Coordinates of C-alpha atoms in Angstrom, one line a residue:
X269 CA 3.5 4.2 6.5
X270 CA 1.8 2.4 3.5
X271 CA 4.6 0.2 2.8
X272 CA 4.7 -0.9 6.8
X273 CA 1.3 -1.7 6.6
X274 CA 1.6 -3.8 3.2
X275 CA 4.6 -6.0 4.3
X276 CA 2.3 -6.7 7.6
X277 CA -0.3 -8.2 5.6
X278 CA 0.0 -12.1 5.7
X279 CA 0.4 -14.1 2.3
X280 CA -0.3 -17.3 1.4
X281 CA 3.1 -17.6 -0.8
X282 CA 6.4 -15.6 -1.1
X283 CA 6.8 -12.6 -2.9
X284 CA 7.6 -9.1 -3.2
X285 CA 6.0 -6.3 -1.8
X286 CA 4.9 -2.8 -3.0
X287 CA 3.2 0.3 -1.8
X288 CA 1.9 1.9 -5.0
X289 CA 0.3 5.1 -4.7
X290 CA -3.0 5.6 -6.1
X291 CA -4.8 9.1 -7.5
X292 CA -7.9 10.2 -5.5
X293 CA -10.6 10.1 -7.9
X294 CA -9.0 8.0 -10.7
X295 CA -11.3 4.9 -11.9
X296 CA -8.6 2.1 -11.9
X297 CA -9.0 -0.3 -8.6
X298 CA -6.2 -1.9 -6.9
X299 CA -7.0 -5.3 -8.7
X300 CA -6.2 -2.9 -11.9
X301 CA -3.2 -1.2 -10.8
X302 CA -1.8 -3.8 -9.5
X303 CA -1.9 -6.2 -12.4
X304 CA -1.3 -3.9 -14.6
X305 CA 1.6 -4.8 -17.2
X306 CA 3.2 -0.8 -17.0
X307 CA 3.8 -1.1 -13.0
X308 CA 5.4 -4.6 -13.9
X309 CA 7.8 -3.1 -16.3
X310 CA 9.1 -0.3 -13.8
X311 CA 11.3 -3.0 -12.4
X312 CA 14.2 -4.3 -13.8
X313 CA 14.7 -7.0 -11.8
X314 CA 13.7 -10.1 -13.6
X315 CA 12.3 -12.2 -10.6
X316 CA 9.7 -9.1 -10.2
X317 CA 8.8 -8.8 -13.8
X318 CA 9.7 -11.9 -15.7
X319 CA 7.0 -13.0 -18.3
X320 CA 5.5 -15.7 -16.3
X321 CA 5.4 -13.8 -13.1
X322 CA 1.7 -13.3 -11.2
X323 CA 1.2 -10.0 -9.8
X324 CA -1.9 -9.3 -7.8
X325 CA -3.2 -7.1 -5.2
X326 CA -3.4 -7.6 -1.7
X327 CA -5.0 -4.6 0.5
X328 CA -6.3 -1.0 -0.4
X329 CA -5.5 1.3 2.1
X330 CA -6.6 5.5 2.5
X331 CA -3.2 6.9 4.9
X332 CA -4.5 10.1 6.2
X333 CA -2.0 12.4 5.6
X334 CA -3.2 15.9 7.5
X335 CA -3.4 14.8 10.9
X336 CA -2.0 16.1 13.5
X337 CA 1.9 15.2 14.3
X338 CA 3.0 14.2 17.6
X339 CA 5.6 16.0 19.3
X340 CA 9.5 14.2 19.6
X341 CA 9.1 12.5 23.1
X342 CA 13.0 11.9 23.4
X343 CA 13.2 13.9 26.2
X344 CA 9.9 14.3 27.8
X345 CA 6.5 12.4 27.0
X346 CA 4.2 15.1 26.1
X347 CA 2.5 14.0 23.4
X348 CA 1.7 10.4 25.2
X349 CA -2.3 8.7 25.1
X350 CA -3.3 11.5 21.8
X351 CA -4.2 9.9 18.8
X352 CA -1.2 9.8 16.0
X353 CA -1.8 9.1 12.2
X354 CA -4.5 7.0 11.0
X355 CA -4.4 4.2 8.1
X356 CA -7.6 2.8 6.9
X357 CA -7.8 -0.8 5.6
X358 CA -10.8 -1.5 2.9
X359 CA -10.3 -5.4 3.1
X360 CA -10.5 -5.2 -0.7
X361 CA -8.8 -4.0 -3.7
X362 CA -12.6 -2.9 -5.9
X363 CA -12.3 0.5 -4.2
X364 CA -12.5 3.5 -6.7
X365 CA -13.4 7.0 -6.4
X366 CA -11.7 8.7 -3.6
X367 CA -11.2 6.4 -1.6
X368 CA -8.0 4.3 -1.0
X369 CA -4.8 6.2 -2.0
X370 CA -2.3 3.4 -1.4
X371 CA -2.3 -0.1 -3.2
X372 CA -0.7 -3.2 -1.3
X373 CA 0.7 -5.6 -4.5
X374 CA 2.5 -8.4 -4.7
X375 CA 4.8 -9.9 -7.1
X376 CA 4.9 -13.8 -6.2
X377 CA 8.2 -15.4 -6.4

């Protein structure tokens, strides 16, 4: 779901996009994850993490993950017009605390 809502987000210059997971209650913002040099290295692919490359973050996002699920409507609508999952978007990567548990970064090509 994270990853959907990431890619979505319109940028201003090519790159690559990543969903990175973030621990409820840790102190690092997205701004700090995502420009951080240890996320860089996880990649081996030298267009993500060459030495000149500028990662930043996009979007901070909280995916609510105990929500109710709806049921397979294949067959029959039954679950149609209930509410499904819910994503919030902070508009900002300074969120801390518990609060977003998804980062949106970018790795610009």
């Amino acid at each position: 779901m994270a990853m959907s809502i990431c890619a979505s987000i319109p940028i201003t210059s090519p790159g690559y996009i990543f969903a990175v997971r973030r621990t409820c209650g840790g102190t690092l913002t997205c701004d700090d994850i995502c420009t951080n040099l240890e996320l860089k290295k996880q990649s081996t692919n030298i267009a993500i993490n060459g030495p000149n490359q500028q990662w930043s973050c996009l979007e901070s996002l909280h995916v609510y993950k105990n929500v109710r699920s709806l049921a397979d409507n294949y067959d029959e609508d039954k679950d149609s017009y209930k509410l499904g999952l819910s994503i919030l978007r902070y508009k900002s990567c300074k969120g801390s605390g518990c609060g977003p548990n998804y980062c949106c970064c970018q790795s610009k090509v």
